mmCIF file of C-alpha atoms in Angstrom:
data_model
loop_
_atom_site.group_PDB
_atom_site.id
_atom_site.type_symbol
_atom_site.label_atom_id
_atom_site.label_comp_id
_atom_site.label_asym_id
_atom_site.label_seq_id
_atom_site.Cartn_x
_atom_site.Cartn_y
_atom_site.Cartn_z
ATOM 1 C CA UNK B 175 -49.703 -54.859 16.775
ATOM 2 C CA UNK B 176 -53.339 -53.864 17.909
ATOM 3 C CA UNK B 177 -55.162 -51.088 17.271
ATOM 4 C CA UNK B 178 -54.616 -49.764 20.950
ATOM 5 C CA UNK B 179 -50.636 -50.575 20.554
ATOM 6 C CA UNK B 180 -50.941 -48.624 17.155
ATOM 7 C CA UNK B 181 -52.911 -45.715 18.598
ATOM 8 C CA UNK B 182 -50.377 -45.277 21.522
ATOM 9 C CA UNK B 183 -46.752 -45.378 19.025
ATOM 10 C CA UNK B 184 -49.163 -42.761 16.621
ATOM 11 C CA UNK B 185 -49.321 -40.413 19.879
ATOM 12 C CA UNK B 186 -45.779 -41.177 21.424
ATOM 13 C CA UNK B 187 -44.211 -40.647 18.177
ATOM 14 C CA UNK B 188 -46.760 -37.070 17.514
ATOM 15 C CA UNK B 189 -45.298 -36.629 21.258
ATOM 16 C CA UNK B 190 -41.257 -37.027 20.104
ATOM 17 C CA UNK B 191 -41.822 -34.575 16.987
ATOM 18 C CA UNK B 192 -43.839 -31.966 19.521
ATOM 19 C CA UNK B 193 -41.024 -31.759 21.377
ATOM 20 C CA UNK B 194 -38.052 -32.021 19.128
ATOM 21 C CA UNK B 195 -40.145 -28.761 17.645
ATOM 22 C CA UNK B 196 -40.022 -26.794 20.641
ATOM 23 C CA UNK B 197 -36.461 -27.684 21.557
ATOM 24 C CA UNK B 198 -35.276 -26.200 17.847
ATOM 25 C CA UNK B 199 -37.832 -23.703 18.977
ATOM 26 C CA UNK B 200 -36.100 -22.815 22.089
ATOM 27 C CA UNK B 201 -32.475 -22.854 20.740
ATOM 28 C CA UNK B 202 -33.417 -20.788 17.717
ATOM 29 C CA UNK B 203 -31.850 -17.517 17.619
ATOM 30 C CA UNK B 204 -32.968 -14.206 19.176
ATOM 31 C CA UNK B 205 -34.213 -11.905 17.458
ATOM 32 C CA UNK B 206 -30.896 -8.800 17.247
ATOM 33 C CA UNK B 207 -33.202 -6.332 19.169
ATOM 34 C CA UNK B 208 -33.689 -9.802 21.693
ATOM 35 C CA UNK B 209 -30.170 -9.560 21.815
ATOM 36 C CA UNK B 210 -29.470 -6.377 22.148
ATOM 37 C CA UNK B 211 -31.781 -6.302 25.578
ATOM 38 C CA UNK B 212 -30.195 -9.494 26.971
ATOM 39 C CA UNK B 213 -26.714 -8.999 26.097
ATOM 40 C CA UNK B 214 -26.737 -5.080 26.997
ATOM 41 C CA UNK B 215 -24.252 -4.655 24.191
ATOM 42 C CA UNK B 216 -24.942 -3.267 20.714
ATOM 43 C CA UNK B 217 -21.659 -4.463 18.207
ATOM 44 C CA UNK B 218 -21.225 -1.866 15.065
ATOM 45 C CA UNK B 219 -18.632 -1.447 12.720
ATOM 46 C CA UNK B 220 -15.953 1.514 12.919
ATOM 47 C CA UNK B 221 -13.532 2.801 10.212
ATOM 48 C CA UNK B 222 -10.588 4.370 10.763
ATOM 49 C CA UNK B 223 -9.950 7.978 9.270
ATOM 50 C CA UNK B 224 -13.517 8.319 8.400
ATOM 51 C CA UNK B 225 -13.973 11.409 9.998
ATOM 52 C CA UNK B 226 -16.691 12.794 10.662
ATOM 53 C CA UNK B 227 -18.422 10.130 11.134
ATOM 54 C CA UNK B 228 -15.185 7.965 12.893
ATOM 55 C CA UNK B 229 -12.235 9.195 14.358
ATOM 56 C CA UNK B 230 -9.951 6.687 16.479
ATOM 57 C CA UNK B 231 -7.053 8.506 18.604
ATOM 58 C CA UNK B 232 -4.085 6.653 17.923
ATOM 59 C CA UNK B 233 -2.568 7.324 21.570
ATOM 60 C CA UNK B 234 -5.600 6.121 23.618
ATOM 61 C CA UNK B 235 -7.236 3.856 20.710
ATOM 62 C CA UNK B 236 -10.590 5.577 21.652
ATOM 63 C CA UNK B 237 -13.754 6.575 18.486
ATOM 64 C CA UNK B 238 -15.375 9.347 18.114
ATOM 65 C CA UNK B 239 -17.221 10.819 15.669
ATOM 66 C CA UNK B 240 -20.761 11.515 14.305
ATOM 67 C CA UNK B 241 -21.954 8.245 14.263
ATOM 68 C CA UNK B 242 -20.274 7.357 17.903
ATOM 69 C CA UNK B 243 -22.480 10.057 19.120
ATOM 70 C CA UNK B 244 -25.330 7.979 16.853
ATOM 71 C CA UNK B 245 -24.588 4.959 18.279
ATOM 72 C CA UNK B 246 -24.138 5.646 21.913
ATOM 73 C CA UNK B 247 -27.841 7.532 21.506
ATOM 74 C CA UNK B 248 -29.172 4.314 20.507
ATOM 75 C CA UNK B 249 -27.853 2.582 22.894
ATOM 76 C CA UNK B 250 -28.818 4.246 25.621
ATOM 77 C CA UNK B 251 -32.499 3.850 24.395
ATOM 78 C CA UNK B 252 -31.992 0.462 24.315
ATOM 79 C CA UNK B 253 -30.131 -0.070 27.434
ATOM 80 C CA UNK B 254 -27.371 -1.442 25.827
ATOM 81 C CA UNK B 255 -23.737 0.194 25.515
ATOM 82 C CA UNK B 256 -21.373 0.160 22.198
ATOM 83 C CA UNK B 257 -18.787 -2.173 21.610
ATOM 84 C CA UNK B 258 -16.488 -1.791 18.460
ATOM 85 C CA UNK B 259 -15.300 -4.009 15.879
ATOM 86 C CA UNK B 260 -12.596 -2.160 13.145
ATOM 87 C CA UNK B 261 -13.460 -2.965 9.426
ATOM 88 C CA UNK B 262 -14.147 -1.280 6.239
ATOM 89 C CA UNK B 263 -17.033 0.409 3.811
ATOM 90 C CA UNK B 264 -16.564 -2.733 1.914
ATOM 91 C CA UNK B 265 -16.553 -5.454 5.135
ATOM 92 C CA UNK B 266 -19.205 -3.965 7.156
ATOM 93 C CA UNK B 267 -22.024 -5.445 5.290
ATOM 94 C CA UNK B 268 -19.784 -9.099 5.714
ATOM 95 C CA UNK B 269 -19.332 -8.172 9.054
ATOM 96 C CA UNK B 270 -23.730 -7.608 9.228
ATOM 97 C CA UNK B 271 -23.983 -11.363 7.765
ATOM 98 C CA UNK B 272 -21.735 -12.885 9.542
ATOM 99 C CA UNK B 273 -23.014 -11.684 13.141
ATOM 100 C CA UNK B 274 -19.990 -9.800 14.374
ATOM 101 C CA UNK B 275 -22.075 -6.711 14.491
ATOM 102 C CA UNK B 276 -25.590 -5.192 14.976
ATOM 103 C CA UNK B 277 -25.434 -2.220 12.994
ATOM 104 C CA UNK B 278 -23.450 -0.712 10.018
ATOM 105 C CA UNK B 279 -23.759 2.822 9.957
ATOM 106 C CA UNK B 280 -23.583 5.061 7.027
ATOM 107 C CA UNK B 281 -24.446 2.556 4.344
ATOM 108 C CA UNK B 282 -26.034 3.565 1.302
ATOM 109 C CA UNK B 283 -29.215 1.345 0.527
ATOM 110 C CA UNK B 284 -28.341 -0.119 -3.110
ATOM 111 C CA UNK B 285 -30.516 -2.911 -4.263
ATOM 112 C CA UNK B 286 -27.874 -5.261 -4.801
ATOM 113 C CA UNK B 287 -27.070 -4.573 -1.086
ATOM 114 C CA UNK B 288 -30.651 -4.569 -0.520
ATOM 115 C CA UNK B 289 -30.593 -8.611 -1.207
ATOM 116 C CA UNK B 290 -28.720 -9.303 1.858
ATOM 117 C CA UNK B 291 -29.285 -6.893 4.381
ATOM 118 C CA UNK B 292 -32.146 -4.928 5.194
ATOM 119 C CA UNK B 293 -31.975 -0.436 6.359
ATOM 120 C CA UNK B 294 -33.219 1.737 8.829
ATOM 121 C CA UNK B 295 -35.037 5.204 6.771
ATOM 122 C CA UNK B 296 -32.098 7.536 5.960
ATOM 123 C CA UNK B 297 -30.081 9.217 8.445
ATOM 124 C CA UNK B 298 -28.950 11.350 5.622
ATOM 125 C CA UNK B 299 -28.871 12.803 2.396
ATOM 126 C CA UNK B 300 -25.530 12.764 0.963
ATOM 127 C CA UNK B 301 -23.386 14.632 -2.493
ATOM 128 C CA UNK B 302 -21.182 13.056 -3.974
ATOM 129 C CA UNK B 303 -17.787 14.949 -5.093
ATOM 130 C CA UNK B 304 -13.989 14.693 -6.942
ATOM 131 C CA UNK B 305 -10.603 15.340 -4.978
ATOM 132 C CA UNK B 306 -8.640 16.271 -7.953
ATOM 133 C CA UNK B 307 -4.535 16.016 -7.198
ATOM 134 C CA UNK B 308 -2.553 19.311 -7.769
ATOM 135 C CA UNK B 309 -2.251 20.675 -11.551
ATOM 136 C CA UNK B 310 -5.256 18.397 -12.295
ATOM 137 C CA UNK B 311 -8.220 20.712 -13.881
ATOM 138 C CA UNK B 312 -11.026 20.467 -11.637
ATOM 139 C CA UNK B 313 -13.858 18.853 -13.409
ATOM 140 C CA UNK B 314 -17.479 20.641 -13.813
ATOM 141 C CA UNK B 315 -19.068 17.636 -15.016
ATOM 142 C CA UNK B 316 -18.469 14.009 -14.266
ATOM 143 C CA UNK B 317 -18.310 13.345 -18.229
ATOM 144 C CA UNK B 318 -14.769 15.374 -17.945
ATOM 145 C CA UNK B 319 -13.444 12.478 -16.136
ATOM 146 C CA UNK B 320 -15.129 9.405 -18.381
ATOM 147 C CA UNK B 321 -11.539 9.297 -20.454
ATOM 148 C CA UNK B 322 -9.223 6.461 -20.331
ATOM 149 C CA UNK B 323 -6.446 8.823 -19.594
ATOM 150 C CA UNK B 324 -8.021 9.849 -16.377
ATOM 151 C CA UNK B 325 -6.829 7.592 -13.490
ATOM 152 C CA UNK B 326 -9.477 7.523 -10.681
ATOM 153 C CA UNK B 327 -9.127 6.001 -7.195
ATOM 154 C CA UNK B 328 -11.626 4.693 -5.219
ATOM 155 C CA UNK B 329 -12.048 1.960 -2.405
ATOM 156 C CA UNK B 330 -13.298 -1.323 -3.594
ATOM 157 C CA UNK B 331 -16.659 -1.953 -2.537
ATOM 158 C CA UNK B 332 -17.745 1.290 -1.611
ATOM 159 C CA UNK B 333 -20.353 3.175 -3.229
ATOM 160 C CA UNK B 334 -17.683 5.860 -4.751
ATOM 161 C CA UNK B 335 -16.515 2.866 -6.407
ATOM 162 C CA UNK B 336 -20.382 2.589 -7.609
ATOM 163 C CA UNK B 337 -20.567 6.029 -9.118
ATOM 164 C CA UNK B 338 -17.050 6.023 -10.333
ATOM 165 C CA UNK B 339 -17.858 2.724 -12.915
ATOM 166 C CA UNK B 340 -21.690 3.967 -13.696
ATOM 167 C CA UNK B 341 -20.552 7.605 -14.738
ATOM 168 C CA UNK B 342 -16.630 7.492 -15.634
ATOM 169 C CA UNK B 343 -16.714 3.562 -17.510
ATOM 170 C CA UNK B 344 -14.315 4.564 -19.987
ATOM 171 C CA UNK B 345 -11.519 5.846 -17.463
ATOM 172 C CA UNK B 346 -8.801 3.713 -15.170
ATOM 173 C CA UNK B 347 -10.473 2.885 -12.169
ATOM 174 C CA UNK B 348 -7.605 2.020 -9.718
ATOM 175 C CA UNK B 349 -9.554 0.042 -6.772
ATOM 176 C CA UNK B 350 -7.912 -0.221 -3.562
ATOM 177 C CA UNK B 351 -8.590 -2.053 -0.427
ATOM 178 C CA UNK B 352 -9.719 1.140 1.899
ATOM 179 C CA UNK B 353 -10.052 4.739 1.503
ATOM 180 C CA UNK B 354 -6.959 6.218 2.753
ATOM 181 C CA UNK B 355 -4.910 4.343 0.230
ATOM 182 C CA UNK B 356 -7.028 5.837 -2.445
ATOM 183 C CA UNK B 357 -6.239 9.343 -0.793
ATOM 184 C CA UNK B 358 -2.726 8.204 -0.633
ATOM 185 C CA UNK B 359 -2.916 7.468 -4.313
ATOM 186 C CA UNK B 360 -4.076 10.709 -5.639
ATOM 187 C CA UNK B 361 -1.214 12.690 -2.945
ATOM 188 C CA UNK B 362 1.503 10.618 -4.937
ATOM 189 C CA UNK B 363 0.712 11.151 -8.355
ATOM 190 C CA UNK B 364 -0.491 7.666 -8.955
ATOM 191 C CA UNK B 365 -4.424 8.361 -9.618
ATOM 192 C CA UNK B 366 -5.731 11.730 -10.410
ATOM 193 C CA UNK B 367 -8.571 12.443 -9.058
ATOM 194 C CA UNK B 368 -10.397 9.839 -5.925
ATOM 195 C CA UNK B 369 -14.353 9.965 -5.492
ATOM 196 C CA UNK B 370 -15.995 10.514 -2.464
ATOM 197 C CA UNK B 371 -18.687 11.394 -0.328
ATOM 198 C CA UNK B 372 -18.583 15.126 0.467
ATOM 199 C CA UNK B 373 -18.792 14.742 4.305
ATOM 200 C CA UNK B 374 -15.336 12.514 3.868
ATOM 201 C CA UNK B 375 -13.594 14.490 0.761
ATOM 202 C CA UNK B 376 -13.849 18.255 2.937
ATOM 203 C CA UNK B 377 -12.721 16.229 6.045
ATOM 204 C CA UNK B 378 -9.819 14.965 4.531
ATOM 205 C CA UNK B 379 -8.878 18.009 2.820
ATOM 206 C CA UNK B 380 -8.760 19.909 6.056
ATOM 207 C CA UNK B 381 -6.704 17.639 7.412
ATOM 208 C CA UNK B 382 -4.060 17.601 4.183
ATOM 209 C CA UNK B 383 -4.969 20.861 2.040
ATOM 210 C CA UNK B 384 -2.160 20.438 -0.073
ATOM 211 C CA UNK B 385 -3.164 17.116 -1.066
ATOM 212 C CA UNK B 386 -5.566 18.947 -4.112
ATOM 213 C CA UNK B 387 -9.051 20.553 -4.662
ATOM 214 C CA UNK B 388 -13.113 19.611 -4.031
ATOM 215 C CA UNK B 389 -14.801 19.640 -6.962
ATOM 216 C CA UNK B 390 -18.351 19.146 -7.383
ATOM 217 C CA UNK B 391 -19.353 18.021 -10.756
ATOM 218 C CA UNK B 392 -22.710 18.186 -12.403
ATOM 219 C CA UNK B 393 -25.091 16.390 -12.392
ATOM 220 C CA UNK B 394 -25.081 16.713 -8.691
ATOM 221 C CA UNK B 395 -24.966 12.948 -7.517
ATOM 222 C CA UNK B 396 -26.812 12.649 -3.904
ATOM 223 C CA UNK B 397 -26.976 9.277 -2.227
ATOM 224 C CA UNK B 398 -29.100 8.833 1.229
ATOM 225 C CA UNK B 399 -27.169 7.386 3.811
ATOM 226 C CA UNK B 400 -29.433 4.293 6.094
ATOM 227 C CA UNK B 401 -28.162 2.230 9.041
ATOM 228 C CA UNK B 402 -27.876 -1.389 7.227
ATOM 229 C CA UNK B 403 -28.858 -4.282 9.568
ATOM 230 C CA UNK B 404 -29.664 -7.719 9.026
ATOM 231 C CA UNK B 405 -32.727 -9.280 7.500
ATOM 232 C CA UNK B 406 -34.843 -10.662 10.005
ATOM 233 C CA UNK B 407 -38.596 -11.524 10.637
ATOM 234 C CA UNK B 408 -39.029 -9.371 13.494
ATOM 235 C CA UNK B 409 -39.327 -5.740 12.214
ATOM 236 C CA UNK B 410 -38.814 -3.958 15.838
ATOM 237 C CA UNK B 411 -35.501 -3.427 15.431
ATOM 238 C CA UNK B 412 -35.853 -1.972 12.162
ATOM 239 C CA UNK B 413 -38.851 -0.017 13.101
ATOM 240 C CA UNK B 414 -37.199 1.416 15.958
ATOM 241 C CA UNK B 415 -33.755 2.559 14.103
ATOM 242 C CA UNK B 416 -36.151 4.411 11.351
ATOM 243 C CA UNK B 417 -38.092 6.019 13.931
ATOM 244 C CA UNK B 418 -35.232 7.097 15.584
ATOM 245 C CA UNK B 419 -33.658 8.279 12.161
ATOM 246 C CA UNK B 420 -36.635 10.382 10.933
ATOM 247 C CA UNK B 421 -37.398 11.831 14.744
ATOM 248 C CA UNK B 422 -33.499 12.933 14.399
ATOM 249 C CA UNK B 423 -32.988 13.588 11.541
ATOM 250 C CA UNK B 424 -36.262 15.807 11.798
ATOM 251 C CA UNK B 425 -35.440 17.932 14.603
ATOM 252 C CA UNK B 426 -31.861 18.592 13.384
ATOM 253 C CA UNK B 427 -29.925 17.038 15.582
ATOM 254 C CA UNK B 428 -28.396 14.501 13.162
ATOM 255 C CA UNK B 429 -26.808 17.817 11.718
ATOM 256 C CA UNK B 430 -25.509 18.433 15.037
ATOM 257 C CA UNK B 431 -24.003 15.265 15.575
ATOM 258 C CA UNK B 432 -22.093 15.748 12.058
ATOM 259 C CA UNK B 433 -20.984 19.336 12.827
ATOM 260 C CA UNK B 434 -19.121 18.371 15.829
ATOM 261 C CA UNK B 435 -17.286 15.313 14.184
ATOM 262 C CA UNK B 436 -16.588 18.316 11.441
ATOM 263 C CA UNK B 437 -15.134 20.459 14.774
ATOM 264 C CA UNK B 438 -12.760 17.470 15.599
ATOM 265 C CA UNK B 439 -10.894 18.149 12.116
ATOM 266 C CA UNK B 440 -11.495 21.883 12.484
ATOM 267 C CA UNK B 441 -14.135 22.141 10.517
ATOM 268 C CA UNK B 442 -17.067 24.288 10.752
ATOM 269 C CA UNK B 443 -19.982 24.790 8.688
ATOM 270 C CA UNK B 444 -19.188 27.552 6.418
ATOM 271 C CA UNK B 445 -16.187 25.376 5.460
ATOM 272 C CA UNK B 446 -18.362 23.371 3.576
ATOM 273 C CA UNK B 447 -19.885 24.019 0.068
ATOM 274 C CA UNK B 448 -23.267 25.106 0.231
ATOM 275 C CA UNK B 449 -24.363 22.204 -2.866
ATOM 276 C CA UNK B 450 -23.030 19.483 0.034
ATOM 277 C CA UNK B 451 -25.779 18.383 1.712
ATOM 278 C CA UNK B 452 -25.931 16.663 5.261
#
């Protein structure tokens, strides 16, 4: 081969790898806000008898709920509208990494979770409280419930399950595959107490008040509550959901979105304890 011969494969073959870049280039995925804009859908995740922040009517299989009225917000900045996808607090961040959604709402930003997905700035500031079952003393402090006698239920997962292992390690931590099995485990004597985030433990006992008491032990445990979304290079989508969280969160109206999911259970705000935040 001659040097001319050589010179032209060198530049054919520079040529080949040139464009075998820009066709990876071209079929490399979208950024989610890219998406988002082309697709004119934003996916989340919704969780049935979650209330406020889901709600799904059983006769017309329609959501609503605080972080409907979140999501539909957003989406109408973004041009997009919501579409649904039923999981849990424990298979929303699955759900995140394996693209089935955009946005996981109500996620509390741990750093183990912090690993795999990234978060908007908080939406809100959560407490964290007991449900004790009937007969069961309510507990002033969470060290009253770090005995191996006490049975606690919480959904596996979750962030109650979190607090229930770092502050009660000593007790029976019964872990169950979603929420309302946990509730249903305290209402039939199995567990004695379930923990929860206050917006979801005076919800639920509106909606059953002879299932037991609220109590609020001390130290009061607050959590903030982020959007989780996935990691990504391009920060506009990120950048956009915080600025949209602090701007609402700021002018109140994230309150007001909560209050009315509270109405939808018949809740109103002097139902609710004044150490609950939200």
């Amino acid at each position: 081969m001659n040097r001319r011969d050589a010179l032209t494969t060198v530049a054919l073959a520079g040529a080949a790898i040139a464009g075998a870049g820009s066709a990876r280039a071209d079929t490399a995925p979208a950024s989610t806000l890219e998406r988002i804009k082309k697709s004119g859908v934003l996916r989340i995740a919704v969780i049935a008898g979650q209330d406020p922040y889901f709600h799904k009517d059983l006769t017309t299989n329609q959501w609503s709920g605080a972080c409907i009225e979140m999501a539909n917000d957003i989406a109408a900045k973004l041009g997009a509208k919501v579409e649904t996808l039923e999981s849990t607090w424990g298979n929303q961040i699955l759900d995140l990494q394996a693209d089935k959604i955009d946005l996981a709402f109500a996620v509390n930003p741990t750093p183990e979770r912090s690993l795999v997905i990234d978060f908007s700035t908080p939406i809100l500031v959560h407490s964290f409280t007991v449900i004790t079952k009937k007969g069961f003393a309510k507990p002033q402090t969470w060290a009253e419930l770090n005995k191996p006698e006490v049975k606690i239920a919480v959904d596996i997962g979750s962030t109650h399950e979190t607090i229930a292992r770092r502050y009660c390690p000593k007790a029976n931590i019964l872990g169950f595959k979603e929420r309302n099995e946990a509730i249903l485990a305290v209402a039939t004597g199995r567990a004695d107490c379930n923990i929860s985030l206050a917006v979801l433990s005076v919800a639920t006992l509106k909606k059953n008040p002879t299932l037991g008491e609220l109590a609020v032990p001390r130290p009061l445990l607050t959590l903030p509550t982020n959007m989780g979304i996935r990691a990504e290079a391009d920060r506009r989508y990120k950048d956009f959901l915080s600025a949209w969280a602090d701007y609402n969160r700021s002018l109140g109206q994230t309150r007001e979105w909560m209050l009315k999911g509270f109405e939808a259970v018949g809740l109103s705000a002097d139902d609710i304890p004044g150490e609950v935040q939200f």
